[in-house]
Coordinates of C-alpha atoms and ligand atoms in Angstrom, one line a residue:
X36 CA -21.4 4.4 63.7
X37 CA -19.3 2.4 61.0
X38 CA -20.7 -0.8 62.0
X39 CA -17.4 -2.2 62.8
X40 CA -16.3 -4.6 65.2
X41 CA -14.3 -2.8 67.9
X42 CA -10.8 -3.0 69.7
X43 CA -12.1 -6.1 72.0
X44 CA -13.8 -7.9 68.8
X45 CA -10.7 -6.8 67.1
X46 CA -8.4 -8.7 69.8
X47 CA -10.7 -12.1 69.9
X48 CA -10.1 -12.4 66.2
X49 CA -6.7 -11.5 66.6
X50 CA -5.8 -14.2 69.0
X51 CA -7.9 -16.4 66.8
X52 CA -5.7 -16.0 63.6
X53 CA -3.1 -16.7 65.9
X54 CA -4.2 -19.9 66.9
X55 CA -4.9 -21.2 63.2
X56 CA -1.5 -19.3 61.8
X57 CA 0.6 -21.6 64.6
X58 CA -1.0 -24.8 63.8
X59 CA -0.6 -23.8 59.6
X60 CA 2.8 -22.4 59.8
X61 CA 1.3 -19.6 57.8
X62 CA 1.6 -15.7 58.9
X63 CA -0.8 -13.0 60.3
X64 CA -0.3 -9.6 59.5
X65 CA -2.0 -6.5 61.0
X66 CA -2.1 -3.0 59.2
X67 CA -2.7 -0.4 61.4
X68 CA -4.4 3.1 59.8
X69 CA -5.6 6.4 60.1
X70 CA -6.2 9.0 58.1
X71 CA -3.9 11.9 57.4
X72 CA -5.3 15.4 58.5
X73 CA -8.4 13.9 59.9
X74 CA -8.8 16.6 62.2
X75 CA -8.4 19.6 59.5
X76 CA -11.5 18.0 58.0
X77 CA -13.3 18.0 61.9
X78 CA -12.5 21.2 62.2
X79 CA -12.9 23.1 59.3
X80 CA -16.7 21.2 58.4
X81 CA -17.7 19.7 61.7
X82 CA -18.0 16.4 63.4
X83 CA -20.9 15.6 61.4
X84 CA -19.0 15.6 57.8
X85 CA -15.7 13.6 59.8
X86 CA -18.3 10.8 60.5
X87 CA -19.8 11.0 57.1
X88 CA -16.1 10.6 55.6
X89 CA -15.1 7.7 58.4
X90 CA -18.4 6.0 57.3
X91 CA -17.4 6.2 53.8
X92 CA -14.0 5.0 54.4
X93 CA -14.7 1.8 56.3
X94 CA -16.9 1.3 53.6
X95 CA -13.9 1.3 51.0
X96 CA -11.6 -0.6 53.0
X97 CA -13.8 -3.1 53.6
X98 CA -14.5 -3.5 50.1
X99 CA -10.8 -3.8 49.3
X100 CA -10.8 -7.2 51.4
X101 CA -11.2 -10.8 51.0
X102 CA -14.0 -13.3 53.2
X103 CA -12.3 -13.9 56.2
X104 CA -10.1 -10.7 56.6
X105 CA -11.4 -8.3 59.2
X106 CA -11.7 -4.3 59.4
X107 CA -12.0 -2.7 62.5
X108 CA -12.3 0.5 63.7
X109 CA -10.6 1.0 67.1
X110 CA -10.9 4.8 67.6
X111 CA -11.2 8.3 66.1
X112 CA -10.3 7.8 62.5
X113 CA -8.1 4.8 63.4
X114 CA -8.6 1.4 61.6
X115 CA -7.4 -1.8 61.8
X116 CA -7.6 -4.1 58.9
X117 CA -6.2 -7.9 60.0
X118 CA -5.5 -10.7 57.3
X119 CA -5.0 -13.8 58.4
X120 CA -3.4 -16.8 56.3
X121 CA -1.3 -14.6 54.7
X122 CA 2.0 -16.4 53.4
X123 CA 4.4 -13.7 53.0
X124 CA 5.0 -9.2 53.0
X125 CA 4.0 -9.3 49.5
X126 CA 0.3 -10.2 49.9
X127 CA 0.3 -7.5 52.4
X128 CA 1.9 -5.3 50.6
X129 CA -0.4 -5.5 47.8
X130 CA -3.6 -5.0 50.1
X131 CA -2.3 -2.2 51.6
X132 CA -1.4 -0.2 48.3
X133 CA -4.9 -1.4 47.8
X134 CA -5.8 0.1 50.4
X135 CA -4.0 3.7 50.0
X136 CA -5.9 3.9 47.1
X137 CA -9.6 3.5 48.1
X138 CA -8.7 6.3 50.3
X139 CA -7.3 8.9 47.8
X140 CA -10.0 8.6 45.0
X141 CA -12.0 11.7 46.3
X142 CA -14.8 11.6 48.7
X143 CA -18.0 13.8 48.3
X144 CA -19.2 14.5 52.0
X145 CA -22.5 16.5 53.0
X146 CA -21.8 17.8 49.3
X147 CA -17.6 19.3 49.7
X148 CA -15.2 17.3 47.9
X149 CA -12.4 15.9 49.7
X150 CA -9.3 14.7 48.7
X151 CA -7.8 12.6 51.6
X152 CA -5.2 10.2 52.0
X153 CA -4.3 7.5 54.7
X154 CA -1.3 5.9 56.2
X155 CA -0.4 2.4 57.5
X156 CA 1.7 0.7 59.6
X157 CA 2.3 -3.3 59.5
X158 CA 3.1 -5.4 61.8
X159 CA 3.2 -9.8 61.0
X160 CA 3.0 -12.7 63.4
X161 CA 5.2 -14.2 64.0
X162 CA 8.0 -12.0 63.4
X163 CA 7.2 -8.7 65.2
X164 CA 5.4 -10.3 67.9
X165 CA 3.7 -13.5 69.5
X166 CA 0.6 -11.9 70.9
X167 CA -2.5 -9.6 69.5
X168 CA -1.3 -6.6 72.2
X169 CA 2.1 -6.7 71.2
X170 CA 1.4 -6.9 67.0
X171 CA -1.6 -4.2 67.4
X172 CA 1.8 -1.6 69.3
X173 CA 4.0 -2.4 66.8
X174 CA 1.7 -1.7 63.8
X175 CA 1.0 1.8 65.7
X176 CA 4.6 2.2 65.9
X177 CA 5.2 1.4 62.1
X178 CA 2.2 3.7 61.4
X179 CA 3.7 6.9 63.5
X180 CA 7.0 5.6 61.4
X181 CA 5.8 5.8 58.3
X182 CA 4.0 9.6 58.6
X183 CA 7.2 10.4 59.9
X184 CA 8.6 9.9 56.4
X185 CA 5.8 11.6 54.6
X186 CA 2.1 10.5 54.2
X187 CA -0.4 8.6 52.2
X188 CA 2.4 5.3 52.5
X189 CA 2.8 2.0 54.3
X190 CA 5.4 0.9 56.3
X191 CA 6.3 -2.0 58.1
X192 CA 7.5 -2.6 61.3
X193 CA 11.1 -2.3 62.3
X194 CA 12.3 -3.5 66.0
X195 CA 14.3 -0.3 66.1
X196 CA 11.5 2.2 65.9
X197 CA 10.2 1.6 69.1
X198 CA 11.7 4.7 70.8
X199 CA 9.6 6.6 68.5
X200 CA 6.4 7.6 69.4
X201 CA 7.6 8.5 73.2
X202 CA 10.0 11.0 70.9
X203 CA 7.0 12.5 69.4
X204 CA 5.4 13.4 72.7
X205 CA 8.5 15.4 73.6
X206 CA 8.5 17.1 70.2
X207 CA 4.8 18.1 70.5
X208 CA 5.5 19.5 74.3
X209 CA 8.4 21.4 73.4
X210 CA 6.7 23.3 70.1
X211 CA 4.1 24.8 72.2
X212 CA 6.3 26.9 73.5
X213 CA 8.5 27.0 71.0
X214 CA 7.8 31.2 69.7
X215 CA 7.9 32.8 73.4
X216 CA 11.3 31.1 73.8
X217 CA 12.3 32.2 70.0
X218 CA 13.7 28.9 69.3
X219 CA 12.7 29.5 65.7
X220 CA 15.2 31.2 62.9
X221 CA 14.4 31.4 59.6
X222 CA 17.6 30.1 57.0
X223 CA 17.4 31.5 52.9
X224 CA 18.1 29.6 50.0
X225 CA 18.6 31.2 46.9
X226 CA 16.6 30.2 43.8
X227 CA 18.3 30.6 40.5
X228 CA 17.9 31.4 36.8
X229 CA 18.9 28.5 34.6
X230 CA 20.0 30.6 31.6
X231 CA 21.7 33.3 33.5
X232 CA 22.8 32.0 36.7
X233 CA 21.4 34.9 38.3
X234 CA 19.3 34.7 41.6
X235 CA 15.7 35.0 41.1
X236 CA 14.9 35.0 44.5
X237 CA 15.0 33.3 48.0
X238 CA 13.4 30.5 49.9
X239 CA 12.8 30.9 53.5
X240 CA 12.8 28.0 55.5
X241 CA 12.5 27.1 58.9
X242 CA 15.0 26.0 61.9
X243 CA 13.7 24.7 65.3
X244 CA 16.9 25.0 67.7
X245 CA 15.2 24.1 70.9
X246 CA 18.1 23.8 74.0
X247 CA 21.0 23.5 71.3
X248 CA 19.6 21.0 69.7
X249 CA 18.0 21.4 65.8
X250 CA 14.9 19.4 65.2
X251 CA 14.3 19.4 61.1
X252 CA 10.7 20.7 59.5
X253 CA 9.9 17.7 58.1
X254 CA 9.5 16.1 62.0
X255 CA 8.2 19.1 63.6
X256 CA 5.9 20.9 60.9
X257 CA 3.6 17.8 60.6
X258 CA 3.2 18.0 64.5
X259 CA 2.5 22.0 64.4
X260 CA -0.2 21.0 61.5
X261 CA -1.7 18.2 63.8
X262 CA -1.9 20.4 66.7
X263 CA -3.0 24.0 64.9
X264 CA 0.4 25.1 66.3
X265 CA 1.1 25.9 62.4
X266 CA -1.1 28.9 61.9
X267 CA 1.2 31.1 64.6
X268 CA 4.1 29.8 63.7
X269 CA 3.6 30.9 60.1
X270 CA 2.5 34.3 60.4
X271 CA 5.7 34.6 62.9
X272 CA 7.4 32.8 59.3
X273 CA 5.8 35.7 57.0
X274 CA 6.6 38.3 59.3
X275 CA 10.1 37.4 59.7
X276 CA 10.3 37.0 56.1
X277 CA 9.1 40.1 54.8
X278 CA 11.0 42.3 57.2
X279 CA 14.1 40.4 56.3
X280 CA 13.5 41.2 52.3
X281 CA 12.9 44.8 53.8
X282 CA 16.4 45.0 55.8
X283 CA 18.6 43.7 53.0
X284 CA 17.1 46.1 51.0
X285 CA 17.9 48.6 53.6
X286 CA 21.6 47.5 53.7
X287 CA 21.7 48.3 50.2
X288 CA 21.8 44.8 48.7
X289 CA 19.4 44.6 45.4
X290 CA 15.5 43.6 46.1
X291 CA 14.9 39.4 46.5
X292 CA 11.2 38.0 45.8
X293 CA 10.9 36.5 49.4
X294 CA 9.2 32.8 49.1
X295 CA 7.1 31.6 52.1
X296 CA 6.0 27.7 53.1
X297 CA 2.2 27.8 53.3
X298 CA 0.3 25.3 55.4
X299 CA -3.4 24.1 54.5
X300 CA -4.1 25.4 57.5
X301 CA -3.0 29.3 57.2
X302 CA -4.7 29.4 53.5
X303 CA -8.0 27.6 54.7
X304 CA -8.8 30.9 57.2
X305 CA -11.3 32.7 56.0
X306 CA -9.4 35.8 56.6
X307 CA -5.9 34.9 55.2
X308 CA -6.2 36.9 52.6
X309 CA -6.7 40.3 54.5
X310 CA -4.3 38.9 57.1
X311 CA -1.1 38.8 54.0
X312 CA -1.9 42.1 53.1
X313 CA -2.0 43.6 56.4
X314 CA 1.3 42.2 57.0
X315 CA 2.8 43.2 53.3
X316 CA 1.5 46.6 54.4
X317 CA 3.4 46.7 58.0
X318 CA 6.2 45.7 56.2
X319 CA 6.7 47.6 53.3
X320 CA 7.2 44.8 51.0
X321 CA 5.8 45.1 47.7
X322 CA 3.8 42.4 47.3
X323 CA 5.3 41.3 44.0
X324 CA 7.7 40.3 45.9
X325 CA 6.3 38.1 47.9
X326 CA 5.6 34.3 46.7
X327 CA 3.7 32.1 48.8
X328 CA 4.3 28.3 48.3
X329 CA 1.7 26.3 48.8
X330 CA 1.3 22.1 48.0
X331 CA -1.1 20.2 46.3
X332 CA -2.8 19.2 49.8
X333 CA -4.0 22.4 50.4
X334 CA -6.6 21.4 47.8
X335 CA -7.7 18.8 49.6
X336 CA -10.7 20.2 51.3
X337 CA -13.4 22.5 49.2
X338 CA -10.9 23.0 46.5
X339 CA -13.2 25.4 45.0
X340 CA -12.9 27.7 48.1
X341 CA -9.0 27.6 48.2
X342 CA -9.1 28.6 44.2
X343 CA -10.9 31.6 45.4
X344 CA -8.6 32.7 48.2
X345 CA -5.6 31.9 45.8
X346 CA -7.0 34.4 43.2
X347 CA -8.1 37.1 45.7
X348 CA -4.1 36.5 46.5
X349 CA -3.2 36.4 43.0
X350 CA -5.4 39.7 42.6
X351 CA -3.2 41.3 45.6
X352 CA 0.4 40.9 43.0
X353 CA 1.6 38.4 45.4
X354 CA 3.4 35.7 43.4
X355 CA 2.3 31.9 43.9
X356 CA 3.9 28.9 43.8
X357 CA 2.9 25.2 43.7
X358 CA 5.3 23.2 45.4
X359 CA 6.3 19.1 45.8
X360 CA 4.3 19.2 42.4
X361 CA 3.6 16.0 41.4
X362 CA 3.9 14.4 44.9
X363 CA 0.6 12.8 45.0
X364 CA -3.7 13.6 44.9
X365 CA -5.5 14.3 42.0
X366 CA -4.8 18.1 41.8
X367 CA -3.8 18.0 38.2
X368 CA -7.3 18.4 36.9
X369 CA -7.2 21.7 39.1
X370 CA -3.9 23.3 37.7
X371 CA -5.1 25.1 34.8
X372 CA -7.1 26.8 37.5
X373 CA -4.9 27.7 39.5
X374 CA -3.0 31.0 39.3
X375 CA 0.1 29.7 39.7
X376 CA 3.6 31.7 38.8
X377 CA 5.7 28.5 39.3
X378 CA 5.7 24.9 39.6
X379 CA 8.0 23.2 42.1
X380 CA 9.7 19.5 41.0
X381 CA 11.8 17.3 43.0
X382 CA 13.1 14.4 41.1
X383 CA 15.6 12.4 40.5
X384 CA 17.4 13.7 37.8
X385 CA 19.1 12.1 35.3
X386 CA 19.3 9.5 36.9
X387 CA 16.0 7.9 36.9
X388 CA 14.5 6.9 33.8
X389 CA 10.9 7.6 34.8
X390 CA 11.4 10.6 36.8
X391 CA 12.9 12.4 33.4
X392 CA 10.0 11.0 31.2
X393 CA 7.6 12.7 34.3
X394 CA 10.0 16.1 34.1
X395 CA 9.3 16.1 30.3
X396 CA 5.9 16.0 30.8
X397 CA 5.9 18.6 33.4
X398 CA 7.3 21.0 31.4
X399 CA 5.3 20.4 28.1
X400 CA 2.7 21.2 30.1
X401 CA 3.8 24.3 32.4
X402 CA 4.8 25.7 29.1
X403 CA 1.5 25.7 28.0
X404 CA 0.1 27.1 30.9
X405 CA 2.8 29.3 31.1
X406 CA 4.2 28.7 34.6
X407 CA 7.7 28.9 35.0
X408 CA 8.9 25.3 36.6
X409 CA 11.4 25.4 39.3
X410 CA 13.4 22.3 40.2
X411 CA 14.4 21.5 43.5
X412 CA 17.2 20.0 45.3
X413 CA 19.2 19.9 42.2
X414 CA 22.6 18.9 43.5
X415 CA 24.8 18.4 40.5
X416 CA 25.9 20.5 37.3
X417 CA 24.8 17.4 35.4
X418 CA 21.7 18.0 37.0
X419 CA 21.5 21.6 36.1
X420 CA 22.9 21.0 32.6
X421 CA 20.2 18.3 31.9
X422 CA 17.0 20.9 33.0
X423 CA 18.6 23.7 31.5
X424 CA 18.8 22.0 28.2
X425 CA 15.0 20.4 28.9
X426 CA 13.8 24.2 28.9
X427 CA 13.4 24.3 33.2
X428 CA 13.5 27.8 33.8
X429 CA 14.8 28.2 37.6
X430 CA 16.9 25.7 40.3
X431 CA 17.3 25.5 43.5
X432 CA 19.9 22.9 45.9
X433 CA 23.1 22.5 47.0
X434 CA 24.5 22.9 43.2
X435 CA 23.9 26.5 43.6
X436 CA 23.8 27.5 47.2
X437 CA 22.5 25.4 50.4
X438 CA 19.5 27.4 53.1
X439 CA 21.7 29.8 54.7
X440 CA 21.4 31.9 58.0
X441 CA 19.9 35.6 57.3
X442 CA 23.7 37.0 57.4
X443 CA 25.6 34.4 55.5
X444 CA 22.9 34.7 52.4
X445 CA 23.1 38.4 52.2
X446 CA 26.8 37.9 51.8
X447 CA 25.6 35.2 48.8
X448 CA 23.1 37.6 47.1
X449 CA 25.8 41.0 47.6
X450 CA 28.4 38.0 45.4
X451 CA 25.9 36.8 42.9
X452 CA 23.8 39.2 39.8
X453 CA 20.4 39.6 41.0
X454 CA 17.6 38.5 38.2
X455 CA 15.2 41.6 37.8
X456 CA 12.7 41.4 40.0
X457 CA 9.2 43.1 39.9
X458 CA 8.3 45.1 42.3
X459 CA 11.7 46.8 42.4
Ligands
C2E755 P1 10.3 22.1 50.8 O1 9.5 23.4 50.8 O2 10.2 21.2 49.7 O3 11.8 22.6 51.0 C1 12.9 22.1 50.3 C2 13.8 21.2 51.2 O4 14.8 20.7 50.5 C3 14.4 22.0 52.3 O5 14.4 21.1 53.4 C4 15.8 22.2 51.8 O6 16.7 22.4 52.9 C5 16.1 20.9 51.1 N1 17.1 21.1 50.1 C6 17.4 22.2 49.4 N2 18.4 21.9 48.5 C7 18.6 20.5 48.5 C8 19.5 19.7 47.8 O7 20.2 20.0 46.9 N3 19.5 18.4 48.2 C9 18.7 17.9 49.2 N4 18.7 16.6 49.5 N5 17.8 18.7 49.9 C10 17.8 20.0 49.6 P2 14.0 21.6 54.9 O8 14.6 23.0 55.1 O9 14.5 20.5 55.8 O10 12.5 21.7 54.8 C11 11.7 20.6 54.7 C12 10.2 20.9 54.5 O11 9.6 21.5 55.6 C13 10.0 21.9 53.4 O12 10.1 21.3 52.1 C14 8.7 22.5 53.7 O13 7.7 21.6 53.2 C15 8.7 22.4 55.2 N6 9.0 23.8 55.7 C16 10.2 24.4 55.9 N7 10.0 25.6 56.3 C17 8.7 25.8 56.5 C18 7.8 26.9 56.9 O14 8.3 28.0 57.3 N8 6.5 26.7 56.9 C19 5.9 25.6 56.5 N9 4.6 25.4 56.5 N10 6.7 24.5 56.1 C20 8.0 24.7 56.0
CA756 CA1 8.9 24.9 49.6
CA757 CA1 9.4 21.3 47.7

């Protein structure tokens, strides 16, 4: 289909390289690839478009490579790309940034734009391995490594990962059954008002305590996303957050906007919509009260469709968020589009030079647009002192109050002066 050599070709040229890197002293290295949320793109516009896109990305990667290199594919949406003569990580880290960035420049497929992005794990001869078998694991295991940590990234192989992938079978087993065992729980942090101090409203995020043991969102929610597992497990996540805004309130504690994680996956049902308010509805919550949080991702398939579910949303009173803003893709272009409430920023604050020239910007232009910008993980009062005086509206992070369990944050919100809220 792609017109690429395959795993057996693959391994020939491999051992090959080998050869020629022993007798010239020089080094081999192997990226391994795939593409992030290749299946979302199978399943929401068939197999048809995923070959289109995998045609269309071989041919991008292969442009991005010298005479003598070789791409292969070796299955599914998973490439290889092996450079031989190299002499040291920086040549490969330059091709694979190269790389990264064929693959996020937007790709029009059987006429929907997608915005994708890749990830790659490296492996080099003759330090992670004297043979094309063992290089071609430890790239995988790199690559697995590297998701781990977030997508669209390289990263290169490090002896002590190799436990990994056999960990991420267990994880996947385990989440299936995750809801009938009611291993989730839901923890609340509060989001604040930089001029006030007050609490505008809550985050809820999620906890996976499977056999006492707590496995963090950012290794389990990937996995749910991979394997659909995400679309039950957050309607359990807005149910359980709506009814907790709806007890508080019954305890007699003042009304919280409730905000909720989105996954691409929940907002790309065509029925999402009708599903939210059906479930605003069974639980009473106004839904001014409710912000959804969504990430620039979502936007990565048929952006024009998700605009239109986010304004039949918007149309609904619920509130809308954009979070990790700034995190990657080429969403800006979209924003003014967008009928977003807030931005979400998390940055490095003051402490990075560039990260407070990209904060300024940020702001300029969320003022603008009129979108209140909320910055995350905020963990100092310098921190707080420096957006306040930069005109950042609301904060969130251990400065102010860490995610909490349902009881211990309505003791936090009974302490702290509740920001008006709508919906009230
Ligand atoms: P996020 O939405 O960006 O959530 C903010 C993360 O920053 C949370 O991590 C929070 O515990 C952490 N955090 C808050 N304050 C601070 C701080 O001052 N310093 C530092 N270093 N970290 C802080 P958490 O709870 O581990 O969640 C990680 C990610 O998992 C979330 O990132 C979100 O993308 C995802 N997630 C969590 N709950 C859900 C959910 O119910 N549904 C979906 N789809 N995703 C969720
Ligand atoms: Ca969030
Ligand atoms: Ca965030």
């Amino acid at each position: 289909m792609t017109d690429l050599p395959n795993r057996s070709l693959l391994l020939d040229r491999l051992s090959q390289a080998l050869a020629q890197a022993e007798r010239d002293s020089t080094q081999v290295a192997v990226l391994f690839t795939d593409l992030d949320r290749f299946k979302i793109v199978n399943d929401t516009l068939g197999h048809p478009a995923g070959d289109e896109l995998l045609r269309q990305v071989a041919q991008r990667l292969r442009s991005a490579l010298r005479e003598g290199d070789t791409l292969a594919r070796l299955s599914g949406d998973e490439f290889v790309i092996l450079l031989p003569r190299i002499s040291g990580a920086r040549d490969v880290a330059r091709v694979a940034a190269k790389a990264l960035g064929m693959v996020t420049a937007p790709f029009t497929v059987l006429g929907h734009e997608l915005h994708i992005s890749s990830t790659i794990g490296v492996s080099l001869f003759p330090k992670d391995g004297a043979d094309p078998e063992t290089l071609l694991k430890h790239a995988d295991t790199a690559l697995y490594q590297a998701k781990d940590r977030g997508r669209n990234r390289y990263q290169f192989f490090d002896a002590r990962m190799n436990a990994h992938a056999q960990k991420r079978r267990l994880l996947e087993n385990g989440l299936r059954r995750a809801i009938e065992r009611e291993e989730f729980v839901l923890h609340y942090q509060p989001q604040i008002d930089l001029q006030t101090d007050a609490v505008t409203g809550v985050e809820a995020l999620i906890r996976w305590h499977p056999e006492q043991r707590m496995v963090r969102p950012r290794e389990f929610i990937p996995i749910a996303e991979e394997t659909g597992l995400i679309t039950e497990i957050g309607e359990w996540v807005l149910r359980t957050a709506c009814r907790q805004a709806m007890e508080w309130e019954a305890a007699g504690l003042p009304p919280v906007r409730m905000a909720v994680n989105l996954s691409i996956r929940q907002l790309r049902r065509g029925d999402f919509p009708a599903r939210v308010r059906a479930l605003v509805g069974e639980t009473g919550l106004p839904p001014q009260r409710l912000d959804l949080e969504i990430t620039e991702s979502s936007l990565m398939v048929d952006p024009e469709q998700i605009i239109k579910t986010l304004h039949e949303l918007r149309g609904t009173g619920i509130q809308l968020a954009m979070d990790d803003f700034g995190a990657g893709y080429s969403s800006l272009a979209y924003l003014k589009r967008l009928p977003l409430d807030r931005i979400k920023i998390d940055r490095d604050i003051p402490e990075d030079p560039d990260d407070v020239a990209i904060v300024q910007a940020i702001l300029a232009m969320a003022r603008q647009l009129k979108i209140r910008v909320v910055a995350e993980g905020v963990e100092t009062t310098a921190q707080a002192r420096f957006l306040r005086n930069h005109g950042c509206q609301e904060a969130q992070g251990y400065a102010f109050g860490r995610p909490l369990p349902a009881e211990a944050c309505a003791d936090f919100l009974a302490k702290t002066p509740l920001y008006a809220v709508a919906g009230r």
